[in-house]
């Protein structure tokens, strides 16, 4: 009673009640390592003794307030519920049963629990429970320890340390109690915990040690004495361990040994060493008489590759004891069920592994494919980190393109290799990428490491790779294409210059001839000359257009700066063009008193292009409408025809240089595809806009705007 009251902090009220109740105190002090529990009428735990902690791992306050069945194993619930029901019905009744309770670490302990109904006893009013840990008896292969033959070599697998120590303490306790010599070659932690348990069982280890019955050795140290180059040296092993066993066995019936050295080697990954050592133990057993207990933690066999050595370990032992999950099963039926479950588990694991292997294989294939594409690409590819803006990877073609090695490229920012002109441009590009996930540069000049110019086209994407954002720059060398374009431009420029001189003199001689032919008989010749003149005029216009293009390309086209009356310009041109056509009637619908600023002739050229196109592309129609309107800032000129129209997909492209719609019906129209390009350039230079509205087969309207001339306001500088 005195010792118990020290350990169990009952409330003074309860203690007082206990003192007055002999029956209760009797059950309470039965054994001070037992757990005492008080349960009220609602089956709620109102008190737990501190001895719960070493057994189940919980502090008493974690359990007080819980339902009494909270820790009971699901398979034992029926038993415990029945027992509680029986006790609860009869005051003073006492019953006991064995069942499993759950420890805080999730493992199970077997408990022998008895309960007594003292609900009617004033001051107690509780069912008093008394729990004893009987796991060792229930679970450990206890019956073997004394039955063990003199030279048994068995292996015990374990999942929890507690289970190992339960088994081991049973093995040694049985041995020491029978007067056997016991040798323990274990880690320091295991030796200490084993000795605690043996002492708790009442064994005097110091005396046993003095008598030479209990020999404890450190596994690491002992191992180091005979290991050579990762393997146990047979001679040394036989000498060292043999002499220990011989000494221990002197004058005693039997020797028991527990060895953990094999498990240590296994855990180090030295499987060959472990198996070799098992063989040496077996060799030793041929000349020495002892039983040997080996232990391996189950977690050391988690890999598929462990299958074969695991089986081999089994063959080196006379007996194999499975880890606690299966060892605790008492009947053959329970074991068969467990084996079935294990088979299912193994089957599903196998299936899962195969599935994973398939996925891994697919992944490897796609990775290799990606890598190959990356490596063989004839585009330069750079992979960048969006956060640091630094290059993470570059493909071989990138090295070829720029002359930098991959190592030189990695870690650099793009402006450092001249891809963006400076740090600011670099940052802007990254910002744009964050916003749109995509950017494209049509022609970016770039210098190689050796200073050579390269024209490139760049497409950059931002995407996620394994949840991490990545930027990829694809860089295409378009230097060859650009060079060809430049050559073409040069040729056009040169050819048009060369053509201009003879055409100018042709024009001059034509005029001369026209002036000379004055008599009425010359009418026919004059008619031919007029037609020649028209053709020469067309030729001159084509040559001028080509020259204009070359000048525009090189920025050499000069614009006059003047302000002029838009109505007058439009009227003049409409009249001129009307003079050239007999098929179409040009209708000037509206007028406006607008004044614009810029090169009157060039802007006139735009309207001429549009009117000529309107006539050319509406052979079946007879009217072309011209409208001039204005708003606050701009004059708007529109030219509408009722001709063949332009399909949507061509409407943007027709403003490109040399672009012509090449559908079969359009092929018959003559032209070079430069009129609209020149018009766009001219309007753009004046700060205006040009666009088209059209429906295939129904006609087309071109519009262009011109900023109005405003007194005192600065005009666009051309
Ligand atoms: P082109 O000398 O071929 O007329 P342009 O640059 O003036 O060159 O026009 C480009 C293309 O746009 C033409 O080839 C034609 O297919 C189309 N186009 C231009 N104006 C019209 C229009 N009024 N109606 C239908 N198609 C037109």
XYZ file of C-alpha atoms and ligand atoms in Angstrom:
745
model
C 0.000 0.000 0.000
C 2.746 2.424 0.939
C 4.800 1.764 -2.208
C 1.723 1.963 -4.405
C 0.606 5.291 -3.032
C 3.988 6.713 -3.952
C 3.601 5.652 -7.566
C -0.042 6.395 -8.145
C -1.135 9.942 -7.610
C -4.760 9.465 -6.703
C -6.773 12.423 -5.579
C -6.812 12.722 -1.791
C -10.520 12.104 -1.896
C -10.012 8.802 -3.674
C -7.065 7.812 -1.541
C -9.178 8.381 1.541
C -11.848 6.173 0.095
C -9.309 3.549 -0.803
C -7.908 3.436 2.683
C -11.309 2.576 3.901
C -11.822 -0.153 1.442
C -9.821 -3.234 1.918
C -11.060 -5.004 -1.221
C -10.156 -2.116 -3.440
C -6.700 -1.548 -1.997
C -6.042 -5.234 -2.337
C -6.592 -5.144 -6.067
C -4.676 -1.923 -6.343
C -1.462 -3.106 -4.823
C -1.406 -6.561 -6.264
C 1.591 -5.726 -8.334
C 3.068 -2.286 -8.644
C 4.097 -2.773 -12.280
C 0.468 -3.445 -13.212
C -1.679 -0.687 -14.621
C -4.556 0.380 -12.414
C -7.539 1.927 -14.148
C -10.779 3.390 -12.742
C -13.795 3.432 -15.050
C -17.099 5.184 -14.286
C -20.632 4.054 -15.027
C -20.484 5.570 -18.546
C -17.365 3.462 -19.274
C -15.149 6.566 -19.212
C -11.654 6.246 -17.716
C -11.354 8.514 -14.653
C -7.936 7.431 -13.429
C -4.884 5.567 -14.813
C -1.734 4.734 -12.878
C 1.613 6.032 -14.222
C 2.754 2.464 -14.894
C 0.832 2.765 -18.209
C 3.728 4.780 -19.649
C 6.465 2.114 -19.794
C 3.982 -0.478 -21.068
C 1.815 1.374 -23.610
C 3.752 4.604 -24.072
C 0.900 6.929 -23.065
C 0.952 9.441 -20.219
C -2.010 8.852 -17.826
C -3.567 12.211 -18.708
C -3.780 11.156 -22.363
C -6.095 8.299 -21.433
C -8.177 9.875 -18.624
C -11.477 11.024 -20.146
C -11.363 8.422 -22.939
C -13.789 5.546 -23.411
C -12.445 2.394 -21.838
C -12.503 0.505 -25.153
C -10.484 3.099 -27.050
C -7.229 1.122 -27.148
C -8.710 -2.366 -27.536
C -7.793 -4.367 -30.650
C -10.813 -4.615 -33.024
C -10.683 -8.430 -32.901
C -10.853 -8.397 -29.094
C -13.651 -5.847 -28.763
C -16.375 -8.489 -28.379
C -14.540 -10.214 -25.518
C -13.881 -7.008 -23.618
C -17.369 -5.627 -24.172
C -18.901 -8.857 -22.925
C -16.651 -8.806 -19.864
C -17.511 -5.192 -19.056
C -21.211 -5.917 -19.483
C -21.036 -8.878 -17.121
C -19.127 -6.950 -14.451
C -21.316 -3.862 -14.822
C -24.473 -5.868 -14.050
C -23.387 -7.323 -10.726
C -21.888 -5.183 -7.951
C -18.726 -6.748 -6.551
C -18.323 -9.071 -9.559
C -14.802 -9.650 -10.845
C -13.780 -11.134 -14.269
C -10.590 -11.327 -16.271
C -9.586 -11.852 -19.941
C -6.616 -11.555 -22.286
C -6.713 -9.082 -25.144
C -4.571 -6.658 -27.077
C -4.181 -2.929 -26.465
C -2.700 -0.439 -28.839
C 0.556 1.290 -27.843
C 1.245 4.892 -28.656
C 3.721 3.795 -31.369
C 0.989 1.761 -33.060
C 2.240 -1.679 -31.963
C 0.056 -4.083 -29.951
C 0.646 -5.495 -26.460
C -1.133 -8.479 -24.978
C -2.760 -7.567 -21.705
C -4.270 -9.734 -19.008
C -6.989 -7.512 -17.649
C -9.274 -8.050 -14.718
C -12.096 -5.812 -13.621
C -14.047 -5.518 -10.393
C -17.351 -3.715 -10.023
C -17.008 -1.264 -7.115
C -19.561 1.184 -8.512
C -21.656 0.718 -5.399
C -18.836 1.466 -2.959
C -19.210 5.042 -1.682
C -16.164 7.175 -2.468
C -14.990 4.801 -5.188
C -17.978 4.407 -7.518
C -15.896 2.836 -10.239
C -15.053 -0.394 -12.010
C -11.490 -1.020 -10.971
C -9.305 -2.536 -13.659
C -5.952 -4.208 -13.243
C -3.840 -4.744 -16.346
C -0.725 -6.824 -16.743
C 1.489 -6.957 -19.791
C 1.651 -10.583 -20.960
C 2.948 -9.952 -24.480
C 6.065 -11.922 -23.867
C 4.113 -14.967 -22.850
C 1.579 -14.601 -25.647
C 3.826 -13.555 -28.485
C 7.396 -14.638 -28.038
C 8.148 -18.203 -29.046
C 8.500 -18.894 -25.341
C 7.924 -22.599 -25.510
C 11.102 -23.019 -27.521
C 13.542 -21.602 -25.040
C 13.637 -24.611 -22.743
C 12.898 -27.077 -25.512
C 15.752 -25.730 -27.570
C 18.172 -28.483 -28.453
C 21.766 -28.073 -27.408
C 22.939 -26.991 -30.853
C 19.956 -25.138 -32.278
C 20.886 -22.234 -34.621
C 17.749 -20.199 -35.137
C 17.044 -16.848 -36.651
C 14.498 -14.411 -35.347
C 13.161 -11.607 -37.564
C 11.682 -8.617 -35.812
C 9.746 -5.479 -36.632
C 9.957 -3.661 -33.310
C 12.787 -3.451 -30.799
C 10.344 -4.398 -28.046
C 9.636 -7.699 -29.704
C 13.315 -8.486 -30.117
C 14.010 -7.658 -26.475
C 11.025 -9.692 -25.309
C 12.295 -12.713 -27.206
C 15.888 -12.207 -26.195
C 15.136 -11.707 -22.514
C 13.038 -14.902 -22.607
C 15.934 -16.782 -24.207
C 18.527 -15.560 -21.697
C 16.212 -15.702 -18.680
C 15.375 -19.350 -19.399
C 19.062 -20.105 -19.883
C 20.317 -18.394 -16.743
C 17.517 -19.871 -14.658
C 18.504 -23.351 -15.898
C 22.174 -22.750 -15.084
C 23.261 -22.440 -18.720
C 26.034 -20.074 -19.782
C 24.697 -17.157 -21.799
C 26.772 -15.111 -24.247
C 25.308 -11.891 -25.603
C 27.139 -10.224 -28.507
C 24.980 -7.172 -29.130
C 24.963 -3.422 -29.641
C 25.370 -1.272 -26.558
C 21.746 -0.136 -26.685
C 20.424 -3.684 -26.900
C 22.681 -4.923 -24.096
C 21.538 -2.159 -21.792
C 17.869 -2.684 -22.467
C 18.218 -6.454 -22.177
C 19.924 -6.133 -18.814
C 17.177 -3.813 -17.551
C 14.619 -6.455 -18.410
C 16.598 -9.305 -16.887
C 17.040 -7.353 -13.668
C 13.324 -6.616 -13.634
C 12.741 -10.366 -13.787
C 14.745 -10.609 -10.589
C 17.996 -11.956 -12.029
C 21.268 -11.022 -10.355
C 23.381 -10.279 -13.399
C 26.481 -9.198 -11.484
C 26.619 -12.546 -9.710
C 25.919 -14.384 -12.989
C 28.710 -12.442 -14.605
C 31.122 -13.217 -11.782
C 30.285 -16.885 -12.066
C 31.050 -16.695 -15.787
C 27.450 -17.513 -16.665
C 26.587 -14.193 -18.248
C 29.042 -12.859 -20.831
C 28.138 -9.594 -22.597
C 30.237 -8.420 -25.544
C 29.986 -5.472 -27.858
C 29.014 -6.568 -31.383
C 30.946 -3.838 -33.233
C 34.090 -4.398 -31.246
C 33.975 -8.193 -31.513
C 33.309 -7.948 -35.238
C 36.333 -5.724 -35.766
C 38.546 -8.420 -34.287
C 38.028 -10.894 -37.114
C 36.901 -8.865 -40.134
C 39.484 -8.560 -42.914
C 38.709 -6.610 -46.104
C 34.973 -6.699 -45.520
C 34.797 -10.441 -44.870
C 35.113 -12.461 -41.674
C 38.488 -14.199 -41.520
C 37.596 -17.866 -40.731
C 40.623 -18.703 -38.622
C 40.371 -15.640 -36.445
C 36.628 -16.099 -36.010
C 37.014 -19.702 -34.958
C 39.758 -18.782 -32.499
C 38.075 -15.757 -30.916
C 34.471 -16.925 -30.736
C 35.481 -20.571 -30.246
C 37.492 -19.766 -27.153
C 34.674 -17.665 -25.659
C 32.241 -20.557 -26.143
C 34.684 -23.120 -24.793
C 35.348 -21.064 -21.666
C 31.677 -20.392 -21.057
C 30.809 -24.060 -21.487
C 33.280 -25.337 -18.958
C 31.428 -27.165 -16.241
C 28.040 -26.250 -17.629
C 25.434 -28.273 -19.406
C 24.663 -25.895 -22.180
C 25.800 -22.655 -23.787
C 23.385 -20.152 -25.305
C 24.603 -17.374 -27.529
C 22.877 -14.360 -28.990
C 24.686 -12.716 -31.899
C 23.906 -9.475 -33.657
C 27.057 -9.199 -35.737
C 25.419 -10.674 -38.852
C 22.613 -8.132 -38.635
C 25.147 -5.313 -38.366
C 26.938 -6.485 -41.504
C 23.619 -6.784 -43.290
C 22.604 -3.276 -42.295
C 25.910 -1.949 -43.622
C 24.950 -3.497 -46.965
C 27.625 -6.183 -46.605
C 25.350 -9.082 -47.448
C 28.178 -11.368 -48.538
C 29.897 -10.732 -45.174
C 26.710 -11.536 -43.240
C 26.092 -14.807 -45.077
C 29.707 -15.794 -44.725
C 29.549 -15.160 -40.992
C 26.421 -17.322 -40.695
C 28.398 -20.138 -42.352
C 31.231 -19.667 -39.889
C 28.826 -19.927 -36.957
C 27.581 -23.207 -38.456
C 31.164 -24.421 -38.878
C 31.819 -23.583 -35.248
C 28.763 -25.574 -34.224
C 30.356 -28.713 -35.683
C 33.100 -28.629 -33.052
C 31.374 -26.736 -30.226
C 28.104 -27.362 -28.554
C 25.916 -24.252 -28.204
C 22.571 -22.899 -29.301
C 22.624 -19.675 -31.250
C 20.035 -16.959 -31.574
C 20.470 -14.583 -34.527
C 18.236 -11.572 -35.057
C 17.583 -9.467 -38.135
C 15.361 -6.391 -38.297
C 12.687 -6.927 -40.938
C 13.190 -3.459 -42.443
C 16.597 -4.592 -43.720
C 14.874 -6.774 -46.346
C 12.725 -4.212 -48.075
C 14.270 -4.516 -51.523
C 13.350 -6.968 -54.265
C 17.050 -7.857 -54.620
C 17.042 -9.090 -51.024
C 14.918 -12.090 -51.971
C 17.760 -14.503 -52.743
C 20.064 -13.680 -49.792
C 17.014 -13.699 -47.509
C 16.304 -17.270 -48.548
C 19.959 -18.116 -48.069
C 19.935 -16.806 -44.514
C 17.037 -19.163 -43.862
C 19.021 -22.139 -45.124
C 21.822 -21.427 -42.668
C 19.507 -21.803 -39.675
C 17.861 -24.827 -38.152
C 14.804 -22.742 -37.321
C 13.347 -19.518 -38.669
C 11.013 -17.453 -36.509
C 8.983 -14.836 -38.340
C 8.575 -11.327 -37.019
C 5.862 -10.517 -34.495
C 3.017 -9.834 -36.963
C 2.928 -13.551 -37.810
C 4.495 -15.071 -34.757
C 1.585 -13.973 -32.579
C -0.843 -16.198 -34.449
C -1.698 -19.170 -32.333
C -3.727 -21.603 -34.448
C -2.808 -23.182 -37.802
C -5.969 -21.661 -39.250
C -4.880 -18.152 -38.236
C -1.482 -18.796 -39.773
C -2.968 -20.028 -43.041
C -5.115 -16.911 -43.231
C -2.052 -14.763 -42.605
C -0.133 -16.625 -45.296
C -2.991 -16.036 -47.759
C -2.942 -12.344 -46.925
C 0.806 -12.286 -47.394
C 0.467 -13.986 -50.755
C -2.064 -11.384 -51.835
C 0.218 -8.621 -50.589
C 3.169 -10.070 -52.460
C 1.052 -10.432 -55.599
C -0.145 -6.832 -55.495
C 3.354 -5.616 -54.705
C 4.684 -7.539 -57.650
C 2.009 -6.078 -59.925
C 2.772 -2.585 -58.627
C 6.483 -3.046 -59.215
C 5.873 -4.244 -62.770
C 3.590 -1.287 -63.414
C 6.156 1.121 -62.026
C 8.846 -0.470 -64.153
C 6.672 0.030 -67.237
C 6.128 3.695 -66.357
C 9.829 4.156 -65.691
C 10.654 2.538 -69.004
C 8.235 4.819 -70.866
C 9.723 7.782 -69.054
C 13.241 6.712 -69.933
C 12.275 6.304 -73.569
C 10.677 9.729 -73.715
C 13.646 11.252 -71.891
C 16.078 9.688 -74.331
C 13.945 10.815 -77.218
C 13.814 14.353 -75.866
C 17.554 14.326 -75.253
C 18.208 13.050 -78.765
C 15.996 15.729 -80.274
C 17.719 18.312 -78.138
C 21.102 17.069 -79.208
C 20.391 16.547 -82.888
C 18.284 19.673 -83.436
C 19.421 22.008 -86.196
C 17.997 24.846 -84.126
C 19.936 26.264 -81.221
C 18.138 25.422 -77.961
C 18.743 27.167 -74.663
C 17.053 26.183 -71.402
C 16.824 28.975 -68.844
C 15.773 29.451 -65.269
C 13.059 32.149 -65.225
C 14.041 33.177 -61.720
C 17.744 33.808 -62.220
C 17.479 34.336 -66.014
C 20.593 32.187 -66.316
C 21.233 29.499 -68.929
C 20.805 25.974 -67.530
C 21.504 23.965 -70.656
C 22.446 24.449 -74.300
C 22.402 21.959 -77.165
C 25.394 21.236 -79.437
C 23.961 23.290 -82.294
C 23.903 26.344 -80.040
C 27.647 25.897 -79.540
C 28.079 25.634 -83.295
C 25.948 28.715 -83.902
C 27.668 31.010 -81.454
C 31.106 29.509 -81.038
C 30.754 29.292 -77.250
C 31.170 25.935 -75.526
C 28.272 24.578 -73.484
C 30.269 25.192 -70.302
C 30.780 28.824 -71.305
C 27.072 29.247 -71.985
C 25.803 27.674 -68.768
C 25.312 30.264 -66.035
C 25.318 33.217 -68.436
C 22.450 35.633 -69.027
C 21.223 36.178 -72.575
C 22.462 39.744 -72.917
C 25.947 38.508 -72.059
C 25.981 36.520 -75.294
C 24.374 39.375 -77.215
C 20.967 37.764 -77.631
C 19.270 40.793 -76.119
C 21.058 44.033 -76.599
C 21.392 44.910 -72.901
C 20.271 43.919 -69.414
C 17.139 46.044 -69.693
C 16.051 44.388 -72.955
C 16.784 41.039 -71.335
C 14.553 41.822 -68.353
C 11.801 43.113 -70.649
C 11.840 39.859 -72.613
C 11.532 37.816 -69.422
C 8.686 39.993 -68.180
C 6.862 39.484 -71.480
C 7.427 35.751 -71.196
C 5.963 35.678 -67.694
C 2.890 37.504 -69.013
C 2.310 35.719 -72.319
C 4.369 32.494 -71.934
C 5.519 33.089 -75.529
C 7.577 35.584 -77.507
C 8.880 35.651 -81.025
C 11.482 37.805 -82.751
C 11.456 37.712 -86.518
C 14.953 38.895 -87.250
C 17.352 39.623 -84.500
C 20.968 40.372 -85.336
C 23.433 38.437 -83.233
C 27.207 38.315 -83.039
C 29.115 35.078 -82.594
C 31.944 34.786 -80.093
C 34.296 35.721 -82.936
C 32.237 38.787 -83.841
C 30.575 37.425 -86.994
C 27.037 38.615 -87.701
C 24.217 36.081 -87.647
C 20.581 36.786 -88.436
C 18.320 34.760 -86.230
C 14.674 34.047 -85.631
C 13.792 33.384 -81.984
C 10.828 31.639 -80.403
C 10.773 31.541 -76.612
C 8.327 29.605 -74.428
C 7.735 29.452 -70.713
C 6.398 26.134 -69.453
C 6.354 23.869 -66.431
C 8.667 20.912 -66.134
C 7.991 18.724 -63.111
C 6.220 21.638 -61.416
C 9.132 23.939 -62.073
C 8.878 26.810 -64.549
C 11.408 26.613 -67.383
C 12.131 28.880 -70.308
C 13.168 27.465 -73.648
C 14.687 29.617 -76.388
C 14.718 28.097 -79.879
C 17.094 29.972 -82.126
C 17.119 29.523 -85.880
C 19.931 30.809 -88.007
C 18.326 32.659 -90.924
C 21.554 34.298 -92.105
C 21.475 32.436 -95.418
C 17.884 33.486 -96.111
C 18.643 37.058 -95.108
C 21.702 37.106 -97.328
C 19.635 35.943 -100.268
C 17.038 38.625 -99.545
C 19.722 41.275 -99.446
C 21.116 40.007 -102.740
C 17.633 40.134 -104.257
C 17.117 43.690 -102.999
C 20.454 44.719 -104.404
C 19.560 43.164 -107.728
C 16.181 44.905 -107.864
C 17.788 48.197 -106.989
C 20.497 47.776 -109.603
C 18.144 46.497 -112.313
C 15.613 49.278 -111.802
C 18.375 51.879 -111.978
C 19.680 50.351 -115.176
C 16.190 50.173 -116.701
C 15.289 53.715 -115.784
C 17.806 55.383 -118.145
C 16.692 53.677 -121.403
C 13.013 54.151 -120.494
C 13.589 57.876 -119.890
C 15.236 58.265 -123.286
C 12.455 56.182 -124.919
C 9.963 58.652 -123.433
C 11.976 61.586 -124.787
C 12.145 60.185 -128.324
C 8.440 59.361 -128.243
C 7.640 62.996 -127.398
C 9.954 64.169 -130.128
C 8.224 61.943 -132.698
C 4.767 63.035 -131.549
C 5.728 66.661 -131.961
C 7.131 66.040 -135.466
C 4.091 64.266 -136.839
C 1.780 67.163 -137.510
C 0.100 66.477 -140.885
C -3.436 64.937 -141.006
C -2.055 61.775 -142.755
C -0.036 61.057 -139.605
C -3.144 60.293 -137.549
C -2.601 56.541 -137.649
C 1.038 56.851 -136.595
C 0.048 59.215 -133.821
C -2.466 56.677 -132.603
C 0.276 54.011 -132.442
C 2.581 56.439 -130.727
C -0.098 57.197 -128.087
C -0.416 53.485 -127.360
C 3.379 53.169 -127.169
C 3.413 56.104 -124.810
C 0.869 54.439 -122.514
C 2.948 51.261 -122.393
C 6.161 53.166 -121.755
C 4.311 54.986 -118.994
C 3.307 51.701 -117.391
C 6.874 50.472 -117.659
C 8.188 53.651 -116.072
C 5.691 53.248 -113.214
C 6.796 49.691 -112.565
C 10.424 50.741 -112.560
C 9.645 53.617 -110.213
C 7.811 51.267 -107.861
C 10.778 48.932 -107.787
C 13.117 51.821 -107.142
C 10.851 53.057 -104.366
C 10.936 49.656 -102.732
C 14.708 49.584 -102.715
C 14.834 53.055 -101.264
C 12.277 52.163 -98.619
C 14.298 49.113 -97.655
C 17.361 51.200 -97.085
C 15.511 54.206 -95.652
C 16.562 56.421 -98.558
C 13.099 57.480 -99.732
C 12.795 61.217 -99.285
C 9.385 62.761 -98.511
C 8.458 66.321 -99.207
C 6.838 68.213 -96.348
C 3.985 70.546 -97.294
C 0.356 71.043 -96.432
C -2.209 70.517 -99.097
C -5.944 70.301 -99.760
C -7.114 66.688 -99.563
C -10.281 67.287 -101.672
C -8.272 68.818 -104.486
C -5.761 65.962 -104.484
C -8.452 63.294 -104.535
C -10.425 65.063 -107.245
C -7.354 65.486 -109.423
C -6.407 61.829 -109.184
C -9.933 60.555 -109.723
C -10.108 62.644 -112.881
C -6.709 61.395 -114.101
C -7.563 57.752 -113.564
C -11.011 58.227 -115.065
C -9.133 59.382 -118.196
C -7.354 56.021 -118.396
C -10.439 53.782 -118.200
C -13.405 53.297 -120.412
C -14.838 50.361 -118.512
C -15.395 51.935 -115.080
C -17.091 54.971 -113.777
C -15.318 56.506 -110.770
C -17.786 58.154 -108.446
C -16.487 60.696 -105.940
C -19.207 60.632 -103.333
C -18.321 63.157 -100.693
C -15.951 65.960 -100.030
C -14.483 67.570 -96.950
C -12.488 70.705 -96.348
C -9.578 68.797 -94.983
C -5.980 69.894 -95.106
C -3.258 67.329 -94.612
C 0.493 67.530 -94.175
C 3.108 65.521 -96.008
C 4.270 64.498 -99.470
C 1.307 65.254 -101.752
C 2.637 63.183 -104.666
C 3.420 60.158 -102.537
C -0.027 60.241 -100.937
C -1.490 60.665 -104.404
C 0.463 57.525 -105.350
C -1.426 55.610 -102.643
C -4.785 56.636 -104.061
C -3.618 55.813 -107.603
C -2.629 52.308 -106.446
C -5.967 51.757 -104.781
C -7.974 53.027 -107.754
C -5.955 50.997 -110.261
C -6.464 47.877 -108.116
C -10.189 48.602 -107.774
C -10.511 48.745 -111.543
C -8.181 45.792 -112.146
C -9.890 43.469 -109.679
C -13.500 44.273 -110.630
C -13.668 43.386 -114.313
C -17.383 42.580 -114.147
C -18.340 45.825 -112.381
C -18.603 49.316 -113.739
C -18.476 51.531 -110.676
C -15.792 52.451 -108.163
C -16.806 54.641 -105.243
C -14.418 57.150 -103.645
C -15.301 58.783 -100.347
C -13.456 61.446 -98.371
C -14.537 62.159 -94.780
C -12.824 63.439 -91.676
C -13.020 63.378 -87.930
C -11.241 65.535 -85.376
C -7.768 64.332 -86.191
C -7.827 62.502 -89.481
C -9.037 62.620 -93.021
C -10.342 59.237 -94.185
C -10.172 58.219 -97.837
C -12.063 55.086 -98.919
C -12.073 53.284 -102.263
C -14.819 50.740 -102.811
C -15.149 48.325 -105.681
C -17.636 45.558 -106.484
C -15.167 43.061 -107.781
C -13.731 39.675 -106.897
C -13.063 40.496 -103.228
C -10.314 39.108 -100.992
C -10.694 36.043 -98.785
C -10.134 36.621 -95.051
C -6.900 34.627 -94.890
C -5.211 36.957 -97.389
C -6.404 40.275 -96.027
C -3.424 40.932 -93.753
C -0.847 39.463 -96.085
C -1.630 41.548 -99.179
C 0.291 44.453 -97.595
C 3.469 42.373 -97.539
C 6.163 42.889 -100.127
C 5.609 40.796 -103.314
C 2.502 39.157 -101.879
C -0.141 38.244 -104.399
C -3.220 36.124 -103.932
C -2.493 33.047 -105.987
C -5.918 31.391 -106.083
C -6.591 30.152 -109.646
C -8.907 33.031 -110.586
C -6.459 35.711 -109.383
C -3.538 34.270 -111.322
C -4.683 35.937 -114.493
C -4.214 39.472 -113.127
C -0.885 41.100 -113.963
C 1.171 42.766 -111.237
C 4.195 42.429 -108.976
C 2.530 42.521 -105.570
C 4.247 45.713 -104.475
C 1.582 48.438 -104.819
C -0.027 47.839 -101.441
C 3.344 47.401 -99.711
C 4.444 50.821 -100.987
C 1.052 52.327 -100.009
C 1.353 50.952 -96.495
C 4.883 52.324 -96.098
C 3.842 55.775 -97.307
C 0.724 55.967 -95.086
C 2.685 54.675 -92.071
C 5.353 57.316 -92.588
C 2.643 59.993 -92.503
C 1.294 58.670 -89.209
C -1.827 57.230 -90.799
C -3.312 53.757 -91.133
C -4.429 51.628 -94.042
C -6.731 48.626 -93.925
C -9.105 46.547 -95.985
C -12.676 45.307 -95.651
C -13.684 42.670 -98.108
C -15.784 39.617 -98.788
C -14.821 37.169 -101.460
C -16.996 37.647 -104.539
C -18.681 40.783 -103.241
C -16.093 43.507 -103.526
C -13.481 45.324 -101.529
C -13.102 48.613 -99.677
C -9.670 50.023 -98.832
C -9.464 52.839 -96.274
C -6.557 54.999 -95.296
C -6.300 57.861 -92.844
C -4.158 60.960 -92.925
C -3.551 63.125 -89.883
C -5.063 66.584 -90.457
C -2.847 69.607 -90.705
C -3.422 71.699 -87.620
C -2.046 75.188 -87.315
C 0.545 75.516 -84.588
C 0.662 71.773 -83.922
C 3.906 69.977 -84.607
C 3.536 67.639 -87.540
C 5.101 64.222 -87.924
C 8.581 64.584 -89.222
C 8.831 62.431 -92.337
P -0.585 43.764 -107.479
O 0.422 44.446 -108.308
O -0.508 42.261 -107.555
O -1.946 44.290 -107.637
P -0.766 44.908 -104.851
O 0.229 45.033 -103.768
O -1.392 46.152 -105.313
O -0.103 44.086 -106.000
O -1.882 43.964 -104.317
C -1.546 42.759 -103.734
C -2.625 41.723 -103.961
O -3.818 42.105 -103.279
C -3.035 41.566 -105.386
O -2.223 40.670 -106.077
C -4.477 41.092 -105.287
O -4.496 39.697 -105.147
C -4.960 41.702 -104.004
N -5.773 42.912 -104.206
C -5.380 44.198 -104.120
N -6.400 45.044 -104.319
C -7.506 44.258 -104.553
C -8.873 44.548 -104.819
N -9.346 45.801 -104.919
N -9.719 43.512 -104.995
C -9.275 42.236 -104.909
N -7.951 41.907 -104.648
C -7.098 42.927 -104.482
